[in-house]
JSON list of C-alpha atoms in Angstrom, two decimals:
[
{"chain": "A", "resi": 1, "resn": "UNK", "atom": "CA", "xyz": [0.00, 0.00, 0.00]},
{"chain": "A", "resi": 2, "resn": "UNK", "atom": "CA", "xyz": [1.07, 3.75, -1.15]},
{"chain": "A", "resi": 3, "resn": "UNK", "atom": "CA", "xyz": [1.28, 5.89, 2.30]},
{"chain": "A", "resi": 4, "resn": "UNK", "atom": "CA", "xyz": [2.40, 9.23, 3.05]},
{"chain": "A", "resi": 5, "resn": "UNK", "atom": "CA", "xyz": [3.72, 10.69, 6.63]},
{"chain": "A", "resi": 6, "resn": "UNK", "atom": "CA", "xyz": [2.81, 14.49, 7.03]},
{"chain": "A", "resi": 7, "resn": "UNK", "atom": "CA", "xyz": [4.38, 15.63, 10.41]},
{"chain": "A", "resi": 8, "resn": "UNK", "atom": "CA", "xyz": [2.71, 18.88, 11.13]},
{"chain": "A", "resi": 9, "resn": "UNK", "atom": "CA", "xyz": [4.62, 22.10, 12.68]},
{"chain": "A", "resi": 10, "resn": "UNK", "atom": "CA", "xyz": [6.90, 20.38, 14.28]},
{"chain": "A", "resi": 11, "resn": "UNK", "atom": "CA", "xyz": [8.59, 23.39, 14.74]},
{"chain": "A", "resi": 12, "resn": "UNK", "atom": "CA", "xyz": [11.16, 25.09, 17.82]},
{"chain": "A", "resi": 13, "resn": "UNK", "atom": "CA", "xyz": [8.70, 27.64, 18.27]},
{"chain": "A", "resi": 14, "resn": "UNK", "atom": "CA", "xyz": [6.36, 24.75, 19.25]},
{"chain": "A", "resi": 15, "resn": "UNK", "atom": "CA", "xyz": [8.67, 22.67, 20.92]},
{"chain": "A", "resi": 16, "resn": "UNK", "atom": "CA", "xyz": [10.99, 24.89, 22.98]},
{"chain": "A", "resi": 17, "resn": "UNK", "atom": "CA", "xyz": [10.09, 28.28, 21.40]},
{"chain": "A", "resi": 18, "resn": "UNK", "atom": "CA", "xyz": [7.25, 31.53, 22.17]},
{"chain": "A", "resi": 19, "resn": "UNK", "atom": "CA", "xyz": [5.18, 28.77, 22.07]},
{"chain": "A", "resi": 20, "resn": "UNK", "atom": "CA", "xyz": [7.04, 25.96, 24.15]},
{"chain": "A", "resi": 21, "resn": "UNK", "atom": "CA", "xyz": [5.00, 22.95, 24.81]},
{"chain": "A", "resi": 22, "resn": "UNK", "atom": "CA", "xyz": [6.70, 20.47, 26.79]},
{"chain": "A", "resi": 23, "resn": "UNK", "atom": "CA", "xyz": [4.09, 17.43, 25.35]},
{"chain": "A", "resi": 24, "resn": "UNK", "atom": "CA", "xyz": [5.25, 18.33, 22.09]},
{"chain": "A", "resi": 25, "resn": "UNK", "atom": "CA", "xyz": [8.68, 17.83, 23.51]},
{"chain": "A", "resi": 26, "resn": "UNK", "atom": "CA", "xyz": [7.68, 14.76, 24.55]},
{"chain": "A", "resi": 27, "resn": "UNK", "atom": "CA", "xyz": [6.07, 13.40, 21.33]},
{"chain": "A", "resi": 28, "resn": "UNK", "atom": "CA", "xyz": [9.31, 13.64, 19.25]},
{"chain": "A", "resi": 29, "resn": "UNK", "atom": "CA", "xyz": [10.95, 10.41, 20.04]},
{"chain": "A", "resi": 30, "resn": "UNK", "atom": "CA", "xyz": [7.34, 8.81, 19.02]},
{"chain": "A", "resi": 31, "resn": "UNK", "atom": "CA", "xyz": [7.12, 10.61, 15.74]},
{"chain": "A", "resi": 32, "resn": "UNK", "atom": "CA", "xyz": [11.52, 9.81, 15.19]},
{"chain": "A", "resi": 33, "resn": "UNK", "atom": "CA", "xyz": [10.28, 6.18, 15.54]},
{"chain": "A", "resi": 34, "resn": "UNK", "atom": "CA", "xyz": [7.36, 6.51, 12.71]},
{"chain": "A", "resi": 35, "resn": "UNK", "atom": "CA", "xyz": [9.42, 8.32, 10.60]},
{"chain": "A", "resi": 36, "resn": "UNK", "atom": "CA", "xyz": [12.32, 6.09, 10.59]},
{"chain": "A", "resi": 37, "resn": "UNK", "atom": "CA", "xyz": [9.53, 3.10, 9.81]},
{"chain": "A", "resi": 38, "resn": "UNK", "atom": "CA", "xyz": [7.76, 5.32, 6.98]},
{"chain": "A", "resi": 39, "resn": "UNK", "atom": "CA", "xyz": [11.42, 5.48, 5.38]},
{"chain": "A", "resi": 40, "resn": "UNK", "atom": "CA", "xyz": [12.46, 1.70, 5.51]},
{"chain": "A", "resi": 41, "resn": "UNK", "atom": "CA", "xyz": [9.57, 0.88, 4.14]},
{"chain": "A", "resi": 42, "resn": "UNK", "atom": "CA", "xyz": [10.08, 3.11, 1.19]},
{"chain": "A", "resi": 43, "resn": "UNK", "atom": "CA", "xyz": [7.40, 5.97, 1.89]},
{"chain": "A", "resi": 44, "resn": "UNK", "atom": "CA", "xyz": [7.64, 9.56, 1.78]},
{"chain": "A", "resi": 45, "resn": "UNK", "atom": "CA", "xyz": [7.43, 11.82, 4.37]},
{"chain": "A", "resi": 46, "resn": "UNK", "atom": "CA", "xyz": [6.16, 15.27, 4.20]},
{"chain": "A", "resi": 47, "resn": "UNK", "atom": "CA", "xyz": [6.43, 18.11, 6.99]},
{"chain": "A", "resi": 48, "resn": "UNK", "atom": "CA", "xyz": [4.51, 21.03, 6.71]},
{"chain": "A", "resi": 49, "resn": "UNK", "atom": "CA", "xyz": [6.12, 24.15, 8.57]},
{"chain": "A", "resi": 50, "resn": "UNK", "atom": "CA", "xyz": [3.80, 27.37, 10.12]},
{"chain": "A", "resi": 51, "resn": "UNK", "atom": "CA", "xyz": [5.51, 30.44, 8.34]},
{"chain": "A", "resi": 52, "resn": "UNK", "atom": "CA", "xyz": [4.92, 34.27, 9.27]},
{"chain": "A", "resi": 53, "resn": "UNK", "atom": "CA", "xyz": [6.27, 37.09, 7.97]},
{"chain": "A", "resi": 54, "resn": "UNK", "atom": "CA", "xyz": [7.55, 40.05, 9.81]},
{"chain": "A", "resi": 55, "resn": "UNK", "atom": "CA", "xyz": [3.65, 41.51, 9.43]},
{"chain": "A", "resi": 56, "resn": "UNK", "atom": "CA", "xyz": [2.74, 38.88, 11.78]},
{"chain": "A", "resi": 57, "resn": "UNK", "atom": "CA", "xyz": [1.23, 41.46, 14.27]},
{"chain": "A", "resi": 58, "resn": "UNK", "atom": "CA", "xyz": [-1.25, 42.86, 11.65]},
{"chain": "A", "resi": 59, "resn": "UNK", "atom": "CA", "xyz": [-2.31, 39.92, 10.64]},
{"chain": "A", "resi": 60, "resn": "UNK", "atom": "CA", "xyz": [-6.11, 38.61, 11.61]},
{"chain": "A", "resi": 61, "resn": "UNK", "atom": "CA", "xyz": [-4.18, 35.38, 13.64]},
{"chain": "A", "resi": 62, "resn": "UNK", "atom": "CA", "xyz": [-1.46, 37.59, 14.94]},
{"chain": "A", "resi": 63, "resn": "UNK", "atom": "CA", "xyz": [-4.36, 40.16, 16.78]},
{"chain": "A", "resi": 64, "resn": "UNK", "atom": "CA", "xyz": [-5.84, 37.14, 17.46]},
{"chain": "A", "resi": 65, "resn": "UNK", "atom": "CA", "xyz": [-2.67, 34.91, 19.17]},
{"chain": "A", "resi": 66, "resn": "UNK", "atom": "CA", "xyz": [-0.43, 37.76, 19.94]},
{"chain": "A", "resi": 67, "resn": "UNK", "atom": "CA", "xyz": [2.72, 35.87, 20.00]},
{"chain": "A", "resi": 68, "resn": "UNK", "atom": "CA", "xyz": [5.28, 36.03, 17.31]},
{"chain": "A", "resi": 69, "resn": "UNK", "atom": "CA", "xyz": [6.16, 33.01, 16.09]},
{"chain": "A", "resi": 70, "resn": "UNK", "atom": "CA", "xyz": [7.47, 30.72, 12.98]},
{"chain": "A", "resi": 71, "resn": "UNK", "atom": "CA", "xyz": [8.78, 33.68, 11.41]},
{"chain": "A", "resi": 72, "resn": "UNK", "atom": "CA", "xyz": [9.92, 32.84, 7.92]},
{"chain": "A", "resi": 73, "resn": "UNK", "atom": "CA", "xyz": [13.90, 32.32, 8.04]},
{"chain": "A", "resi": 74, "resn": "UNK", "atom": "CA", "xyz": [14.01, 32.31, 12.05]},
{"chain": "A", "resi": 75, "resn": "UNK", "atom": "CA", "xyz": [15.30, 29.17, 14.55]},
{"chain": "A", "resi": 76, "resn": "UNK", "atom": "CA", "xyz": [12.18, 29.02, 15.57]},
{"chain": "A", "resi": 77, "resn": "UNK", "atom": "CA", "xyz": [10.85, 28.49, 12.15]},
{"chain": "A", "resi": 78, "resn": "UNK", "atom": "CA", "xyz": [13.07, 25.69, 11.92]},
{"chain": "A", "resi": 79, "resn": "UNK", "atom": "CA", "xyz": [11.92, 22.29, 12.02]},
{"chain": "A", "resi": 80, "resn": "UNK", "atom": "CA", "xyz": [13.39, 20.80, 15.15]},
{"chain": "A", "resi": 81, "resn": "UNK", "atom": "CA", "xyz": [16.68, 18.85, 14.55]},
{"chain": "A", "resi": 82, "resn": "UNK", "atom": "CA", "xyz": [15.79, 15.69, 16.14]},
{"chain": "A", "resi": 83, "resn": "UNK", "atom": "CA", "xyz": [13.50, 15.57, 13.34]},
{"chain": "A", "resi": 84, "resn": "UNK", "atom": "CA", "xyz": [15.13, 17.86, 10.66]},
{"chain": "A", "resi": 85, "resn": "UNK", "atom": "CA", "xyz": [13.84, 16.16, 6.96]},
{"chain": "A", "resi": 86, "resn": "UNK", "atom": "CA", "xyz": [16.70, 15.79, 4.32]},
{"chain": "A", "resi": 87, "resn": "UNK", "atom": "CA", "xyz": [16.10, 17.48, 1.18]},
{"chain": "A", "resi": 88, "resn": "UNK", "atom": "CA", "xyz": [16.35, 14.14, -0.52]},
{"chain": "A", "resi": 89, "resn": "UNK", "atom": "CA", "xyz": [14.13, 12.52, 1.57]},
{"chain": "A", "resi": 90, "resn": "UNK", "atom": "CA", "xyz": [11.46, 14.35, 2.40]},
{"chain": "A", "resi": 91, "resn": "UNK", "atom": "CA", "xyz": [8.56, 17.46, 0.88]},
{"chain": "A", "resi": 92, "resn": "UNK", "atom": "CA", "xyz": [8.21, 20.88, 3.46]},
{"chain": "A", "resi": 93, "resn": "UNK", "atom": "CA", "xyz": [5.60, 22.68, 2.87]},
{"chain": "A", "resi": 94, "resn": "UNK", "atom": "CA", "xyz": [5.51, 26.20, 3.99]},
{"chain": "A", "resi": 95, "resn": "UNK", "atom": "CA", "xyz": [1.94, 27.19, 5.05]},
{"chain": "A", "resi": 96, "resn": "UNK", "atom": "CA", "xyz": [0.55, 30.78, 5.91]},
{"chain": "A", "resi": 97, "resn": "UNK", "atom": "CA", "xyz": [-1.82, 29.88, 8.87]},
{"chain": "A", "resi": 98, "resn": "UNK", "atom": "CA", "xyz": [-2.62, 26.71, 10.55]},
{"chain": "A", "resi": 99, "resn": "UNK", "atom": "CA", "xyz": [-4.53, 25.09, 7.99]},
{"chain": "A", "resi": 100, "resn": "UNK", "atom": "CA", "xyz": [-3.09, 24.89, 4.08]},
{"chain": "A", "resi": 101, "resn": "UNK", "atom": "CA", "xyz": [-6.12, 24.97, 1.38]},
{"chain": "A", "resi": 102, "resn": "UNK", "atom": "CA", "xyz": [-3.87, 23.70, -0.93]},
{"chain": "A", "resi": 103, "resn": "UNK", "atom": "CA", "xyz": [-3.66, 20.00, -0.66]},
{"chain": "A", "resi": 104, "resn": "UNK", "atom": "CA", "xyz": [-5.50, 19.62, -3.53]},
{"chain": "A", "resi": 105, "resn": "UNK", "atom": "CA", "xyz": [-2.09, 20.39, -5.79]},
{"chain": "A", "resi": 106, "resn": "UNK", "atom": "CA", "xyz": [-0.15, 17.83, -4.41]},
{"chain": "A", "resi": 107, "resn": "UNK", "atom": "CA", "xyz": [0.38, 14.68, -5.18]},
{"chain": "A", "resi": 108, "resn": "UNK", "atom": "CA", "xyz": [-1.49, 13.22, -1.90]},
{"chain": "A", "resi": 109, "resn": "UNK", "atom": "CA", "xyz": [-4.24, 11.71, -4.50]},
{"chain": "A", "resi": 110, "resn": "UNK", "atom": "CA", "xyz": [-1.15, 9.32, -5.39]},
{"chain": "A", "resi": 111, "resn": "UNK", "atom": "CA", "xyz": [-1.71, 7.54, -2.33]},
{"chain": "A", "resi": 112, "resn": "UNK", "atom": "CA", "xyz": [-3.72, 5.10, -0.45]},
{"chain": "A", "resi": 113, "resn": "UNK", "atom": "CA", "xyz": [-3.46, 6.34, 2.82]},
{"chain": "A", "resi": 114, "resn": "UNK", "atom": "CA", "xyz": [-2.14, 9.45, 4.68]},
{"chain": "A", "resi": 115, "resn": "UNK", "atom": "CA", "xyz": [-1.36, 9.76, 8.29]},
{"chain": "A", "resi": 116, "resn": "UNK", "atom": "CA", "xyz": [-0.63, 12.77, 10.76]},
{"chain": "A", "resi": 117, "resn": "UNK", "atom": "CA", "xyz": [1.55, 13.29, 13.54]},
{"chain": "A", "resi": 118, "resn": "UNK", "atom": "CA", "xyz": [2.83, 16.62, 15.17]},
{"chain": "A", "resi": 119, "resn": "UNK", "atom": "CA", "xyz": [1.37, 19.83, 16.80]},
{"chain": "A", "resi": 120, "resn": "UNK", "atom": "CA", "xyz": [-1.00, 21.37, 17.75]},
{"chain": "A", "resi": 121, "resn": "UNK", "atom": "CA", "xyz": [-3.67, 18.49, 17.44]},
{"chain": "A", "resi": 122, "resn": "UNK", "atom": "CA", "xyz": [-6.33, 21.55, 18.51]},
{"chain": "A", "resi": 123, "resn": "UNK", "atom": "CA", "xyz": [-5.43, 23.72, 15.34]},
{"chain": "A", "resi": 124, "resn": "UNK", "atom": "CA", "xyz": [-2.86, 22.69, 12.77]},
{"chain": "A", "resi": 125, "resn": "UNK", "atom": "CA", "xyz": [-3.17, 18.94, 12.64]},
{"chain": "A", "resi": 126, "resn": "UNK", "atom": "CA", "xyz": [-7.00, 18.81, 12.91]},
{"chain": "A", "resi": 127, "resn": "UNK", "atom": "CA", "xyz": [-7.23, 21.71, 10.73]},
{"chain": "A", "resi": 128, "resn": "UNK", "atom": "CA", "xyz": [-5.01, 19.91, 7.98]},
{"chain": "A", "resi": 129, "resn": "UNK", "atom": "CA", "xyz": [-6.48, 16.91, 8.29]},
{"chain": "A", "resi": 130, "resn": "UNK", "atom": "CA", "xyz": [-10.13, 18.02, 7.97]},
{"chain": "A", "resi": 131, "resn": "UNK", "atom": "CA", "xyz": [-8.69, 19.69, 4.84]},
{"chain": "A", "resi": 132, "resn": "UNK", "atom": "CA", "xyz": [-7.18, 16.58, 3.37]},
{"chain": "A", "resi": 133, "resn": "UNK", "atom": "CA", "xyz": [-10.34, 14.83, 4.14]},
{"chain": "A", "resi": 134, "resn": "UNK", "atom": "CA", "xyz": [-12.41, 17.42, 2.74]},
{"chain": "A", "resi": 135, "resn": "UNK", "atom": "CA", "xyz": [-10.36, 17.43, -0.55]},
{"chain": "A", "resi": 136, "resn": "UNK", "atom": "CA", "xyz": [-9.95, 13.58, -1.24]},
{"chain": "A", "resi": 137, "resn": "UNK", "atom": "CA", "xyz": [-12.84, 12.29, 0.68]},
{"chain": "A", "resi": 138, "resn": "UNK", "atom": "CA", "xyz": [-11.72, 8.70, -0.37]},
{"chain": "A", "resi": 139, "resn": "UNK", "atom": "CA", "xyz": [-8.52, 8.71, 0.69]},
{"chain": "A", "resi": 140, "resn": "UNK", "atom": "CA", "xyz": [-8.12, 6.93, 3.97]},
{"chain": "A", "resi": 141, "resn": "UNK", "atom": "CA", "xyz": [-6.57, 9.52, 6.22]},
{"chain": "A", "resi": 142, "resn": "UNK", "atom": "CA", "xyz": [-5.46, 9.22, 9.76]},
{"chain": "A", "resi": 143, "resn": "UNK", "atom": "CA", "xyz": [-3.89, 10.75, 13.06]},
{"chain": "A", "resi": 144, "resn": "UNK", "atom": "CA", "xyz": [-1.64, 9.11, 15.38]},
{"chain": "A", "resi": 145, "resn": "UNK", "atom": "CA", "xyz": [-2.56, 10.30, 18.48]},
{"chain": "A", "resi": 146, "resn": "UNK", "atom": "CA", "xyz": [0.10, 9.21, 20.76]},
{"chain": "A", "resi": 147, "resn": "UNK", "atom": "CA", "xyz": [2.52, 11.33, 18.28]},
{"chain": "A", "resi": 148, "resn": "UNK", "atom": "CA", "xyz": [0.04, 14.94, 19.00]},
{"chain": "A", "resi": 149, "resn": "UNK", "atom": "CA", "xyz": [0.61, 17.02, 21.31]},
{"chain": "A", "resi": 150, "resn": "UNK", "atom": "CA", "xyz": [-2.42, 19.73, 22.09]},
{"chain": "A", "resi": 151, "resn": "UNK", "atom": "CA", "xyz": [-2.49, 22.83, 23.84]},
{"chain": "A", "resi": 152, "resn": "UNK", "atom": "CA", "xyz": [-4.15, 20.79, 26.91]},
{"chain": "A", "resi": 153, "resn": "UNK", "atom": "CA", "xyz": [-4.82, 17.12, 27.22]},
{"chain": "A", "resi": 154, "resn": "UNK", "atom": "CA", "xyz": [-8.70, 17.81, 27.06]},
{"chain": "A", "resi": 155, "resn": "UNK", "atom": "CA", "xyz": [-7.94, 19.89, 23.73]},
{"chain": "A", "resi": 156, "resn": "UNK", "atom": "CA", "xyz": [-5.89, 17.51, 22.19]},
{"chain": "A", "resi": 157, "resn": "UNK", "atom": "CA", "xyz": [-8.47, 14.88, 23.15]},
{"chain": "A", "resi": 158, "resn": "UNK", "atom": "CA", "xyz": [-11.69, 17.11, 22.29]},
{"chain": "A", "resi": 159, "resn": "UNK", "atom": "CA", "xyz": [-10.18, 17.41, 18.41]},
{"chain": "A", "resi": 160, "resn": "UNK", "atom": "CA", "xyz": [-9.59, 14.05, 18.29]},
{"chain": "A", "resi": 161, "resn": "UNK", "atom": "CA", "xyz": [-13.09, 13.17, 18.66]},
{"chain": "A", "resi": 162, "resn": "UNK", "atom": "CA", "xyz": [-13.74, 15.87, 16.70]},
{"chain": "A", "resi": 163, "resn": "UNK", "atom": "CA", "xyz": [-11.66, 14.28, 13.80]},
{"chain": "A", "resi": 164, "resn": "UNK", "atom": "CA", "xyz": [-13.29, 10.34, 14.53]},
{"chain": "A", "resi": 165, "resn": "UNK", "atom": "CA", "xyz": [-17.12, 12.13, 14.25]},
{"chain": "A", "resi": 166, "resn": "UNK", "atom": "CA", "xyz": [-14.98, 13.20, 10.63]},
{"chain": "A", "resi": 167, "resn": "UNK", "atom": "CA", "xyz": [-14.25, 9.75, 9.19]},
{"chain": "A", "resi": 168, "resn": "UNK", "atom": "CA", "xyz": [-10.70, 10.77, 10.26]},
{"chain": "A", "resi": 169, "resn": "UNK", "atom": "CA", "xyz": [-9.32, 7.35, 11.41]},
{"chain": "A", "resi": 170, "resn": "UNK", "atom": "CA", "xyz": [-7.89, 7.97, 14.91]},
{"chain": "A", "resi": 171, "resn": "UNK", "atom": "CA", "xyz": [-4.98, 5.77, 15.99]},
{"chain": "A", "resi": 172, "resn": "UNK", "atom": "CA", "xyz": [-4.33, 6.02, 19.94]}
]
């Protein structure tokens, strides 16, 4: 079976950052571990990376969540380096907000099944995969929830349910 990976904003800023979250510090081992797996058995794996600009502040999200954060070019933009995809290897996509409308474009239809792992399982990863979903409803997609982190436990849990009531195939 043709998979894909997509590790979501798996970024310092969300790790260790303006926006530190120690279960997302947590979670990286987990996602090292699915990643390595994904590879040796010959699938790709994507990572999608939250980018701002230095207009962050006037933006409707950065009124909204007044931390700057994942500005374009920054460390904390970075992907962190226990993770950090090789060129070769791996697809980053750089995203404007915590959902990306354009999943449409990529090659995603390729495959049988696409799985997510990363942060913030509250925002970016249910956000991205409700829009994955939404675009190929066929295509089997699912979350790994023991490799999310949310902004709280009952968060990360509430979108997870959230995702199941979404024929979003939740592993735990």
């Amino acid at each position: 079976m043709k998979k894909c990976l997509i590790v979501i904003d798996m970024q310092n800023d969300f790790v260790t950052g303006s926006l530190a979250n120690k279960e997302a510090e947590a979670i990286i081992p987990l996602i090292k571990e699915k990643i390595e797996a994904y590879r040796q058995e010959g699938n790709p794996v994507w990572f999608t990376r939250d980018t701002h600009r230095s207009d962050y502040p006037e933006t409707q999200e950065g009124r909204r969540l007044p931390v700057a954060h994942c500005i374009e070019g920054t460390w904390g933009w970075q992907i962190v380096n226990e993770l950090k995809p090789s060129r070769k290897q791996s697809k980053i996509i750089n995203k404007p907000t915590f959902g990306w409308s354009k999943w449409k474009k990529t090659k995603l239809k390729s495959f049988q099944e696409v799985e997510l792992v990363g942060t913030c399982t509250d925002i970016c990863v249910v956000s991205n995969a409700l829009a994955i979903k939404a675009a190929f409803p066929e295509l089997t997609v699912k979350v790994d929830g023991k490799c999310c982190a949310g902004l709280t436990l009952e968060k990360h849990q509430a979108a997870l349910e959230v995702m199941k009531s979404c024929q979003v195939e939740v592993v735990d």
